[in-house]
Coordinates of C-alpha atoms and ligand atoms in Angstrom, one line a residue:
Chain A
M1 CA 153.8 -68.8 129.0
A2 CA 151.0 -67.0 130.2
K3 CA 148.5 -66.7 127.4
Q4 CA 148.4 -63.5 125.1
H5 CA 145.1 -61.6 125.6
H6 CA 143.9 -57.6 124.6
D7 CA 142.0 -55.4 126.4
V8 CA 138.7 -55.1 125.3
T9 CA 136.7 -52.3 126.7
L10 CA 132.3 -52.4 126.1
E11 CA 130.3 -49.5 126.1
W12 CA 126.7 -49.8 125.7
P13 CA 125.5 -47.2 123.4
D14 CA 121.6 -46.8 123.9
A15 CA 121.6 -48.5 127.8
D16 CA 122.3 -46.9 131.2
R17 CA 125.5 -49.0 131.6
E18 CA 128.4 -48.8 133.1
T19 CA 131.5 -49.4 130.6
R20 CA 133.4 -52.7 131.4
T21 CA 137.0 -54.0 130.0
V22 CA 137.6 -57.4 129.9
A23 CA 141.0 -59.5 129.2
V24 CA 140.0 -62.0 126.4
D25 CA 142.2 -64.2 125.8
E26 CA 143.8 -65.0 122.1
D27 CA 141.7 -68.4 121.7
E28 CA 138.7 -67.2 123.5
T29 CA 135.9 -65.4 121.6
V30 CA 134.6 -61.6 123.4
L31 CA 131.7 -63.6 124.1
E32 CA 133.1 -66.2 126.0
A33 CA 135.4 -63.6 128.0
A34 CA 132.4 -61.4 128.7
E35 CA 130.4 -64.3 130.3
R36 CA 133.8 -65.5 132.3
A37 CA 133.5 -62.0 134.0
D38 CA 130.1 -62.2 134.3
I39 CA 128.7 -59.5 131.5
A40 CA 125.6 -60.6 130.0
L41 CA 125.9 -59.4 126.1
P42 CA 123.1 -60.7 123.7
F43 CA 123.9 -63.5 121.5
G44 CA 121.6 -65.8 120.5
C45 CA 122.9 -69.1 117.5
R46 CA 126.8 -68.6 119.4
T47 CA 127.6 -69.9 115.8
G48 CA 127.6 -66.6 113.2
A49 CA 124.3 -66.6 111.7
C50 CA 122.5 -64.5 113.4
G51 CA 123.8 -61.5 114.4
T52 CA 122.1 -61.2 117.8
C53 CA 125.6 -60.8 119.4
T54 CA 126.8 -58.0 117.0
G55 CA 129.4 -55.4 118.3
R56 CA 130.4 -51.9 116.8
L57 CA 134.2 -51.2 116.9
L58 CA 134.5 -47.5 117.9
E59 CA 138.8 -48.3 118.4
A60 CA 141.0 -50.7 117.7
D61 CA 144.9 -49.8 119.2
G62 CA 144.8 -46.6 119.7
A63 CA 143.6 -45.6 116.8
E64 CA 140.7 -43.6 116.6
S65 CA 137.6 -44.3 114.7
A66 CA 136.3 -41.6 111.7
A67 CA 136.0 -38.5 113.2
G68 CA 132.6 -36.5 113.3
D69 CA 129.2 -37.7 114.0
D70 CA 129.2 -41.1 112.6
E71 CA 131.8 -43.0 114.2
R72 CA 132.0 -45.8 111.9
G73 CA 134.4 -46.5 108.7
T74 CA 138.0 -46.3 109.3
I75 CA 138.9 -49.0 110.9
D76 CA 139.7 -52.4 109.6
V77 CA 137.7 -54.9 111.7
T78 CA 139.7 -57.9 109.6
D79 CA 143.3 -56.6 111.3
A80 CA 141.4 -56.5 114.5
F81 CA 139.5 -59.8 115.3
S82 CA 140.1 -63.0 113.8
Y83 CA 137.2 -65.5 113.3
R84 CA 136.1 -68.9 114.1
R85 CA 134.4 -69.6 111.5
S86 CA 132.6 -67.6 108.7
P87 CA 130.4 -64.7 110.1
R88 CA 127.6 -65.1 108.1
A89 CA 125.4 -63.0 109.3
L90 CA 127.4 -59.6 108.6
K91 CA 126.5 -58.6 104.9
D92 CA 129.8 -56.6 102.9
R93 CA 128.2 -53.3 103.8
H94 CA 128.0 -54.1 107.4
R95 CA 131.7 -55.7 107.9
A96 CA 132.7 -52.6 106.2
D97 CA 131.1 -50.4 108.5
G98 CA 132.8 -51.7 111.3
Y99 CA 130.3 -54.6 112.8
V100 CA 131.9 -57.8 114.5
L101 CA 130.1 -60.8 116.1
L102 CA 131.2 -61.0 118.9
C103 CA 130.3 -64.9 119.5
I104 CA 133.0 -65.6 117.4
A105 CA 135.6 -63.3 117.2
S106 CA 139.0 -62.9 118.9
P107 CA 140.5 -59.8 119.0
R108 CA 144.3 -59.4 117.7
V109 CA 144.4 -55.8 119.6
G110 CA 143.3 -53.9 122.3
C111 CA 139.9 -52.3 121.2
R112 CA 136.8 -50.7 122.5
L113 CA 133.7 -52.2 121.3
A114 CA 129.7 -50.8 121.4
V115 CA 128.0 -53.5 122.5
G116 CA 124.4 -54.2 123.5
A117 CA 120.9 -55.1 121.7
S118 CA 120.8 -51.8 119.9
V119 CA 123.9 -52.4 117.8
H120 CA 122.2 -55.2 116.2
T121 CA 119.1 -53.2 115.5
E122 CA 121.5 -50.8 113.5
L123 CA 122.4 -53.7 111.0
V124 CA 118.7 -53.4 108.9
D125 CA 116.0 -50.4 109.1
N126 CA 112.3 -51.0 107.8
P127 CA 112.4 -50.4 104.3
W128 CA 109.0 -49.2 103.6
K129 CA 109.7 -46.4 106.0
Chain B
M1 CA 110.9 -92.6 129.5
S2 CA 108.5 -93.0 127.2
D3 CA 105.2 -91.8 127.2
A4 CA 103.7 -94.7 125.5
N5 CA 105.8 -96.9 128.1
T6 CA 103.9 -95.2 131.5
P7 CA 100.8 -95.9 133.2
S8 CA 98.2 -93.7 132.2
D9 CA 98.5 -91.1 135.3
V10 CA 97.5 -88.0 134.0
E11 CA 94.7 -86.3 135.4
P12 CA 93.7 -84.3 132.6
E13 CA 91.8 -81.3 133.5
H14 CA 88.3 -83.2 132.3
D15 CA 87.8 -86.4 132.2
H16 CA 86.7 -86.4 128.0
D17 CA 85.0 -89.9 126.9
H18 CA 87.0 -91.9 124.7
H19 CA 84.5 -93.8 123.5
D20 CA 86.3 -95.9 121.1
H21 CA 89.6 -95.0 121.4
E22 CA 92.1 -95.5 123.4
G23 CA 95.2 -92.7 123.3
P24 CA 95.1 -89.2 123.1
G25 CA 93.4 -86.5 121.7
Y26 CA 89.4 -86.8 120.3
A27 CA 88.5 -89.6 117.5
T28 CA 87.6 -86.5 115.3
P29 CA 87.5 -83.0 114.5
Q30 CA 83.7 -83.1 115.7
A31 CA 84.4 -85.2 118.8
A32 CA 87.5 -82.5 119.9
I33 CA 84.4 -79.5 119.5
E34 CA 81.9 -81.4 121.2
E35 CA 84.0 -83.2 123.7
G36 CA 86.9 -80.4 124.6
D37 CA 86.3 -78.1 127.3
R38 CA 86.6 -74.7 127.3
E39 CA 90.3 -73.5 127.5
K40 CA 91.3 -72.4 131.0
L41 CA 95.1 -72.2 130.4
A42 CA 97.3 -71.5 127.8
Y43 CA 100.9 -72.6 126.9
V44 CA 102.9 -69.2 125.8
M45 CA 106.3 -69.0 124.5
S46 CA 107.9 -66.1 126.1
L47 CA 111.1 -64.4 125.1
Y48 CA 114.2 -62.3 126.2
V49 CA 116.3 -63.2 123.5
G50 CA 118.1 -60.2 122.1
T51 CA 117.8 -57.6 124.6
D52 CA 119.7 -56.7 126.8
V53 CA 117.5 -58.3 130.1
D54 CA 120.2 -60.8 131.2
A55 CA 117.3 -63.8 131.3
P56 CA 116.5 -67.1 129.7
D57 CA 113.5 -67.1 127.5
F58 CA 110.6 -69.0 129.3
V59 CA 107.0 -70.8 128.8
A60 CA 104.3 -68.5 130.6
V61 CA 101.3 -70.4 131.7
V62 CA 98.2 -68.3 131.4
D63 CA 95.2 -68.7 133.3
L64 CA 92.2 -68.1 131.0
D65 CA 89.8 -69.2 133.6
P66 CA 86.9 -66.1 133.9
D67 CA 86.2 -67.7 137.0
S68 CA 89.7 -68.0 138.5
D69 CA 91.2 -65.0 140.9
T70 CA 94.2 -64.5 138.6
Y71 CA 92.3 -64.7 135.2
C72 CA 94.8 -63.2 132.6
E73 CA 97.6 -63.3 134.1
I74 CA 100.9 -65.5 133.9
V75 CA 100.5 -67.6 136.4
D76 CA 103.6 -70.0 136.1
R77 CA 106.6 -69.4 133.9
I78 CA 109.1 -72.7 133.1
E79 CA 112.4 -70.8 132.8
L80 CA 114.7 -72.8 130.9
P81 CA 118.4 -73.4 132.0
N82 CA 120.4 -71.2 129.0
R83 CA 120.0 -67.5 127.1
G84 CA 119.9 -67.1 123.8
D85 CA 117.1 -69.5 122.7
E86 CA 114.5 -66.9 120.8
L87 CA 111.1 -69.5 122.2
H88 CA 109.5 -69.6 118.8
H89 CA 106.9 -72.8 117.8
F90 CA 106.2 -75.5 119.9
G91 CA 104.4 -79.1 120.4
W92 CA 103.1 -81.9 121.9
N93 CA 104.4 -85.3 122.0
A94 CA 101.1 -86.6 120.8
C95 CA 97.8 -85.2 119.4
S96 CA 94.5 -87.1 118.1
S97 CA 96.9 -88.3 115.1
S98 CA 97.7 -91.1 118.3
C99 CA 94.6 -91.4 119.5
H100 CA 94.5 -95.6 118.5
M101 CA 97.7 -96.0 120.7
E102 CA 97.0 -97.3 123.8
G103 CA 98.6 -96.1 126.7
L104 CA 100.4 -92.8 125.1
E105 CA 99.8 -89.5 126.5
R106 CA 99.9 -85.8 125.6
R107 CA 102.0 -85.1 128.0
H108 CA 104.8 -83.8 127.1
L109 CA 105.9 -80.5 125.5
I110 CA 108.5 -80.3 122.9
V111 CA 109.8 -76.5 122.8
P112 CA 112.5 -76.0 120.4
G113 CA 114.8 -72.6 120.5
Q114 CA 115.1 -70.9 116.8
R115 CA 118.4 -69.3 116.9
S116 CA 120.0 -71.8 119.4
S117 CA 118.9 -74.8 118.2
R118 CA 118.7 -76.4 121.6
I119 CA 115.5 -78.5 121.5
H120 CA 113.5 -78.4 125.5
V121 CA 111.3 -81.4 127.1
I122 CA 108.8 -80.2 129.0
D123 CA 106.6 -82.5 131.5
A124 CA 103.3 -80.5 131.5
K125 CA 101.7 -83.8 133.5
D126 CA 100.8 -81.2 136.4
R127 CA 99.0 -78.6 133.7
H128 CA 99.4 -76.0 136.1
N129 CA 103.0 -76.3 137.1
P130 CA 105.0 -78.3 133.9
E131 CA 108.4 -79.0 135.1
L132 CA 111.7 -79.2 132.1
E133 CA 112.8 -82.9 132.0
T134 CA 115.5 -83.2 128.9
V135 CA 117.3 -80.9 126.9
I136 CA 118.4 -81.8 123.7
E137 CA 121.9 -79.3 123.4
P138 CA 122.7 -77.4 119.7
E139 CA 125.9 -79.8 119.3
E140 CA 123.4 -82.9 118.7
V141 CA 121.5 -81.2 116.8
F142 CA 124.3 -80.0 114.3
E143 CA 125.4 -83.4 113.9
Y144 CA 122.9 -84.3 111.5
D145 CA 124.0 -81.3 109.5
L146 CA 120.4 -78.8 111.0
S147 CA 119.9 -75.9 112.7
A148 CA 117.1 -73.6 113.6
P149 CA 114.1 -75.9 114.6
H150 CA 110.4 -74.5 113.9
T151 CA 107.5 -76.6 113.5
V152 CA 106.8 -79.6 115.9
H153 CA 104.3 -82.2 115.2
C154 CA 104.1 -85.7 116.7
I155 CA 103.6 -88.3 114.0
P156 CA 100.9 -91.2 114.8
D157 CA 103.4 -93.1 116.3
G158 CA 105.0 -91.9 119.3
E159 CA 107.8 -90.2 117.2
I160 CA 108.2 -86.4 117.3
L161 CA 109.1 -84.4 113.6
I162 CA 110.8 -80.8 113.3
S163 CA 111.1 -78.8 110.5
M164 CA 114.8 -77.7 110.4
L165 CA 115.6 -74.7 108.8
G166 CA 119.1 -74.9 108.2
D167 CA 122.1 -76.7 108.1
A168 CA 124.5 -76.7 110.9
D169 CA 126.0 -73.5 110.0
G170 CA 122.7 -71.6 109.2
E171 CA 122.5 -72.1 105.6
L172 CA 120.5 -74.6 103.3
P173 CA 119.8 -76.7 102.8
G174 CA 116.8 -77.3 106.0
G175 CA 115.0 -80.5 106.6
F176 CA 114.0 -82.7 109.1
L177 CA 115.1 -83.7 112.3
E178 CA 113.1 -87.3 114.0
L179 CA 113.0 -87.6 117.8
N180 CA 111.7 -91.0 118.7
D181 CA 109.5 -91.3 122.0
D182 CA 111.9 -91.2 124.4
F183 CA 112.8 -87.5 123.1
E184 CA 116.2 -89.0 121.9
I185 CA 116.9 -87.8 118.1
E186 CA 116.7 -90.8 115.9
G187 CA 118.5 -89.1 113.0
R188 CA 117.0 -87.0 110.1
W189 CA 113.5 -88.0 108.7
E190 CA 114.0 -87.3 104.8
P191 CA 116.9 -87.8 102.7
P192 CA 118.9 -84.8 102.9
G193 CA 118.5 -82.9 99.7
E194 CA 115.0 -82.6 99.0
I195 CA 114.2 -79.3 99.8
E196 CA 116.3 -76.3 99.9
M197 CA 113.9 -73.6 102.3
N198 CA 111.8 -74.9 105.0
Y199 CA 109.3 -73.4 107.4
D200 CA 106.1 -74.4 108.2
Y201 CA 104.9 -78.1 107.4
W202 CA 101.1 -80.3 107.9
Y203 CA 100.5 -83.6 107.1
Q204 CA 97.2 -85.4 106.4
P205 CA 98.0 -88.9 106.9
R206 CA 95.0 -90.3 105.5
Q207 CA 96.0 -89.1 101.6
N208 CA 99.6 -89.9 102.6
V209 CA 100.7 -86.1 101.7
M210 CA 102.6 -83.5 104.0
V211 CA 102.8 -79.7 102.8
S212 CA 105.9 -77.8 103.7
S213 CA 106.5 -74.4 102.9
E214 CA 109.7 -71.6 102.8
W215 CA 110.8 -68.5 104.7
A216 CA 114.6 -68.6 104.1
A217 CA 118.0 -69.5 105.6
P218 CA 119.0 -68.8 108.8
K219 CA 121.7 -66.7 108.3
T220 CA 118.9 -64.8 105.8
Y221 CA 116.0 -63.9 108.1
Y222 CA 117.6 -64.0 112.0
P223 CA 119.3 -60.7 111.2
G224 CA 116.0 -58.8 110.3
F225 CA 114.3 -58.3 107.2
D226 CA 116.4 -56.6 104.2
L227 CA 114.8 -55.9 100.9
E228 CA 117.9 -56.9 99.3
D229 CA 117.9 -60.6 100.2
V230 CA 114.4 -60.4 98.4
E231 CA 115.8 -58.7 95.7
A232 CA 118.4 -61.9 95.5
G233 CA 115.9 -64.3 95.9
N234 CA 117.0 -65.5 99.1
Y235 CA 113.4 -65.4 100.7
G236 CA 111.0 -68.9 99.8
Q237 CA 108.1 -68.8 97.1
R238 CA 107.4 -72.6 97.0
L239 CA 105.3 -75.2 98.7
H240 CA 106.3 -78.9 98.4
F241 CA 103.8 -81.8 98.4
W242 CA 105.4 -85.2 100.2
D243 CA 104.9 -88.9 99.9
W244 CA 104.1 -89.3 103.9
E245 CA 105.6 -92.6 103.9
D246 CA 108.7 -92.4 102.1
G247 CA 109.6 -89.0 103.2
T248 CA 110.6 -87.6 99.9
V249 CA 109.2 -84.7 97.5
E250 CA 106.5 -85.5 94.8
Q251 CA 106.0 -82.1 93.7
T252 CA 106.7 -78.9 94.1
I253 CA 104.3 -75.8 93.3
D254 CA 106.8 -72.4 92.4
L255 CA 103.7 -69.8 93.6
G256 CA 105.2 -67.0 92.0
E257 CA 105.7 -63.3 93.3
E258 CA 102.4 -63.8 94.3
G259 CA 103.6 -66.3 97.0
L260 CA 106.5 -64.6 98.6
I261 CA 107.0 -65.9 101.8
P262 CA 104.8 -68.8 102.2
L263 CA 104.6 -69.1 106.2
E264 CA 102.2 -71.0 108.0
V265 CA 100.2 -73.8 106.4
R266 CA 97.4 -75.8 107.4
F267 CA 95.1 -78.5 105.7
L268 CA 91.9 -79.0 106.6
H269 CA 91.1 -80.8 110.0
T270 CA 88.6 -83.4 108.0
P271 CA 91.3 -86.1 107.4
E272 CA 89.6 -87.3 104.0
S273 CA 90.2 -83.5 102.8
T274 CA 93.1 -82.9 100.6
H275 CA 92.0 -78.8 100.5
G276 CA 94.5 -76.4 102.4
F277 CA 95.8 -72.5 102.9
V278 CA 98.9 -71.3 103.2
G279 CA 99.8 -67.6 103.8
A280 CA 102.0 -65.7 101.5
A281 CA 103.5 -63.1 104.1
L282 CA 105.5 -60.4 102.0
S283 CA 103.2 -60.6 99.2
S284 CA 100.1 -60.4 101.6
N285 CA 98.0 -62.8 99.5
I286 CA 96.5 -66.4 101.0
F287 CA 97.0 -69.3 98.8
H288 CA 94.0 -72.3 98.5
F289 CA 95.7 -75.7 97.1
W290 CA 93.9 -78.9 96.6
R291 CA 94.5 -82.1 94.9
D292 CA 93.0 -81.7 91.6
G293 CA 91.0 -85.4 91.4
E294 CA 92.3 -86.1 87.5
S295 CA 95.4 -85.8 87.5
G296 CA 96.5 -86.7 90.9
E297 CA 98.6 -83.5 91.3
Y298 CA 98.4 -81.0 93.9
R299 CA 97.3 -76.6 92.6
A300 CA 97.5 -73.7 94.4
E301 CA 95.6 -70.5 93.3
K302 CA 95.5 -67.2 94.9
V303 CA 92.3 -66.6 96.5
I304 CA 92.7 -63.8 99.1
D305 CA 94.8 -60.5 98.3
F306 CA 95.2 -57.6 100.9
E307 CA 96.5 -54.8 99.2
S308 CA 99.1 -52.3 100.8
R309 CA 98.0 -49.4 102.1
E310 CA 99.1 -46.2 101.9
H311 CA 100.4 -44.0 105.7
D312 CA 101.4 -40.3 106.0
D313 CA 104.1 -41.4 107.9
W314 CA 105.9 -44.4 105.8
D315 CA 107.5 -44.0 102.7
M316 CA 106.1 -46.5 100.3
P317 CA 102.8 -48.5 100.5
V318 CA 102.5 -50.7 103.6
P319 CA 102.3 -54.3 103.2
A320 CA 99.6 -56.2 105.2
L321 CA 101.8 -59.1 105.9
P322 CA 99.3 -61.9 106.8
T323 CA 101.8 -63.9 109.3
D324 CA 99.7 -66.4 110.7
I325 CA 96.6 -68.2 109.5
L326 CA 94.6 -71.1 111.2
I327 CA 91.7 -73.1 110.5
S328 CA 88.6 -73.5 112.6
M329 CA 88.1 -77.0 114.0
D330 CA 84.5 -77.2 112.0
D331 CA 86.6 -76.3 108.9
R332 CA 84.0 -73.5 108.3
Y333 CA 86.2 -70.7 108.9
L334 CA 90.2 -69.5 108.1
F335 CA 91.4 -66.8 110.8
G336 CA 94.4 -64.8 110.2
S337 CA 96.5 -62.1 111.0
N338 CA 97.9 -59.2 109.4
W339 CA 100.5 -57.8 111.3
L340 CA 101.6 -54.9 109.9
H341 CA 97.8 -53.3 109.1
G342 CA 96.7 -54.7 113.0
E343 CA 93.9 -56.6 111.8
V344 CA 92.8 -60.0 112.5
W345 CA 90.2 -61.0 109.7
M346 CA 87.7 -64.1 109.1
Y347 CA 86.6 -65.7 106.0
D348 CA 84.2 -68.4 105.5
I349 CA 85.8 -71.3 103.2
S350 CA 82.7 -73.4 103.1
D351 CA 83.9 -73.3 99.7
P352 CA 87.6 -73.2 99.9
S353 CA 88.0 -72.5 96.2
N354 CA 86.1 -68.5 96.9
P355 CA 86.6 -67.3 100.4
R356 CA 84.0 -64.9 101.6
R357 CA 85.1 -62.3 103.8
A358 CA 83.2 -62.8 107.4
D359 CA 84.5 -60.0 109.7
S360 CA 87.5 -58.8 110.9
L361 CA 88.7 -56.5 113.7
S362 CA 91.1 -53.6 113.3
V363 CA 93.9 -53.5 116.3
G364 CA 97.1 -52.4 116.9
G365 CA 99.6 -52.2 114.3
T366 CA 100.1 -49.2 111.6
F367 CA 96.3 -49.2 110.8
G368 CA 94.4 -50.3 113.6
E369 CA 91.1 -48.3 115.4
V370 CA 92.2 -49.9 118.8
Q371 CA 95.8 -48.5 119.9
E372 CA 94.9 -49.6 123.4
V373 CA 93.0 -52.0 125.6
Q374 CA 92.4 -51.4 129.3
G375 CA 94.7 -47.8 128.8
R376 CA 98.1 -50.3 127.9
E377 CA 99.0 -49.4 124.6
L378 CA 99.4 -51.9 121.9
S379 CA 102.8 -51.9 120.2
A380 CA 102.6 -54.2 117.2
G381 CA 99.9 -56.0 115.7
P382 CA 98.1 -59.2 116.0
Q383 CA 100.7 -61.9 115.2
M384 CA 100.2 -65.6 116.5
I385 CA 96.9 -66.6 116.3
Q386 CA 95.0 -69.4 118.6
L387 CA 91.7 -70.7 118.4
S388 CA 89.2 -72.4 121.2
L389 CA 88.0 -75.9 120.3
D390 CA 84.8 -74.9 120.1
G391 CA 85.6 -71.7 117.6
E392 CA 84.2 -69.0 120.1
R393 CA 87.4 -67.7 121.2
L394 CA 90.2 -66.3 119.2
Y395 CA 93.1 -65.0 121.0
W396 CA 96.4 -63.8 119.6
T397 CA 99.9 -62.4 120.7
T398 CA 102.1 -59.7 118.7
S399 CA 105.8 -60.2 118.7
L400 CA 106.8 -62.2 115.3
F401 CA 110.5 -62.6 115.7
S402 CA 113.1 -60.6 117.8
S403 CA 115.0 -58.8 115.4
W404 CA 112.0 -58.1 112.4
D405 CA 110.0 -56.5 115.7
E406 CA 112.9 -54.6 116.3
Q407 CA 112.7 -53.1 112.8
F408 CA 108.7 -52.5 112.7
Y409 CA 107.7 -52.0 115.8
P410 CA 110.0 -51.1 118.1
E411 CA 108.3 -50.3 120.7
E412 CA 107.5 -54.1 121.4
G413 CA 110.4 -54.3 123.4
E414 CA 110.3 -51.8 125.5
R415 CA 106.8 -52.1 126.3
G416 CA 106.6 -56.0 125.9
S417 CA 103.9 -58.2 124.3
V418 CA 100.5 -58.5 125.2
M419 CA 97.4 -61.4 124.8
L420 CA 94.2 -60.3 123.6
K421 CA 90.9 -62.1 122.7
A422 CA 88.5 -61.7 120.3
D423 CA 85.0 -63.3 120.8
V424 CA 83.6 -65.0 117.9
D425 CA 80.1 -65.9 116.7
P426 CA 80.7 -68.5 114.4
R427 CA 76.8 -68.6 113.6
K428 CA 76.8 -65.3 112.4
G429 CA 80.4 -65.0 111.2
T430 CA 81.0 -62.0 113.2
I431 CA 84.2 -61.4 115.8
E432 CA 84.7 -58.9 118.4
L433 CA 87.2 -57.6 120.3
D434 CA 86.8 -58.3 124.0
E435 CA 88.1 -55.7 126.1
D436 CA 87.7 -57.2 129.2
F437 CA 90.8 -59.3 128.4
L438 CA 94.4 -58.1 128.5
V439 CA 97.4 -60.7 129.6
D440 CA 100.7 -58.2 129.8
W441 CA 104.0 -59.2 129.1
G442 CA 105.2 -55.6 129.9
E443 CA 105.1 -56.3 133.4
C444 CA 107.3 -59.9 133.3
P445 CA 110.1 -59.5 136.9
E446 CA 113.1 -59.6 134.6
G447 CA 111.3 -57.0 132.4
P448 CA 109.6 -56.9 129.3
A449 CA 109.2 -59.9 127.3
R450 CA 108.2 -61.2 123.8
A451 CA 105.0 -63.7 123.6
H452 CA 104.9 -65.5 120.4
E453 CA 103.0 -69.1 119.8
I454 CA 100.2 -70.1 121.9
R455 CA 98.9 -73.7 123.0
W456 CA 96.3 -75.4 124.8
P457 CA 97.0 -78.2 127.2
D458 CA 94.0 -80.9 125.7
G459 CA 95.1 -80.1 122.1
D460 CA 94.0 -77.4 119.6
C461 CA 93.5 -76.0 116.5
T462 CA 97.0 -75.9 115.1
S463 CA 98.8 -79.0 116.4
D464 CA 95.9 -82.0 116.0
V465 CA 95.9 -84.1 113.1
W466 CA 94.0 -87.0 112.3
Q467 CA 94.7 -90.3 111.3
Ligands
FES1 S1 125.0 -65.3 118.8 FE1 124.6 -65.5 116.5 S2 126.1 -64.5 115.5 FE2 127.1 -64.3 117.3

């Protein structure tokens, strides 16, 4: 029987790069599938500790995210992905905002993700500025 | 293969007189000053991790010979096999602490990936064209329930000790990983659980002491700096003093709120000395520590305090963030870099309990008077520093840690780092920017790269220890 897979569309919000769609197997992480398709996504630890691979869920299983300028907020990431191990680099506020660690996350539904180095930089800002 | 067993076939840049010792390095700190040549090459950690540049991190070989046609250029790049490492700190397989070890050579660079936990061994027999020799994969490291390798020191018998900031999951506790002289993992150096947080360390074998400092759990500092973590007590403020032979903690000093995030820790070079310094980056203070002769216990006291500064574009006073310090080989000066303020400073530490400000240089960062060199805009403040053996040339790079750079100096990733230099007059105690010197990581073939720690081929002020 063929492996179950889900189509994941990758978009680079701040970089001049073409949107790409990859089929991610159920037992595969988004990062692994991207590598298989020769797509370079940022990563560091590959264990869920560093946040370098962070993506943001834009749409899952056809359900658009919140209306308005701020695209974050309404999709429940926990329904869209299963984690291989615990996503330690993300705080509760990040998970609630739709952030996903692509090195340890496998999709359960088809979805659209913001990816690339700029997504990671959204996690924390300069506290003095 | 072991450096201890190979014939001595390395042709060093210079032929220093070995006098009464057989191994690598110099017999004393004074011999390093007198016998060491001017640094003509630098090895510099260079990185792409965390960016969209599809290339692995690399070790840059930088030409520092003013008489060379390629002065101030990156003349070789040792590319590593994988992306995602975050090269950070590194060290030699042997230093002056092994100067009694006949046949051992200062030949291999141990280059860990801070994020990947992968450990590379580079053969620098050919100083201009070093080659990657061995790779220890992360899975082998995780087996010892350790991750996030940081400081590399050789230990006197040819083995190598690496401070590890986290457990296999990137959580606490950290510990120390020991490699043997064949560059295989020997195991954990200390009984697990001696410390929680870890960062930098330095040892003084003649005093049978090691000191280690604290950053945080990898999962805390990897994603970036979050004040919530400070409030939650997730950042360190302690120094640990170890029995060097037993590998056990004998004493822990809590530096308190004024000692938040103690990073680089340095003993004086004189092997008899029990004095040292540590920079507390977040609270922007420098602490002096020493062994109290009467009680035999170590004490620590704040001796330098950098005030936060108001800036029109910032909501809150900006802390200085002294992220690196070093001690000159003659133990006379303490140098440091205030990464956020944009300052390189030197203090006379002839009396270590009363450091006296000698001079400083305002360059880069948020307040630096010099904001471009040779028309090249600086994107961040001075960060990792390295001093010539004779104490006359101070060099620095500008990247701290990729995710922290992104928060405080987002332009650093777009423009890349630079390496700058100042001329130091140790006699007068002055420091002056050398405007003719600039190495630019913004022009690397794959795109702008960050640059971090700097080492010289034949020993430097932040790696050599005397037995
Ligand atoms: S690569 Fe470190 S959390 Fe994914």
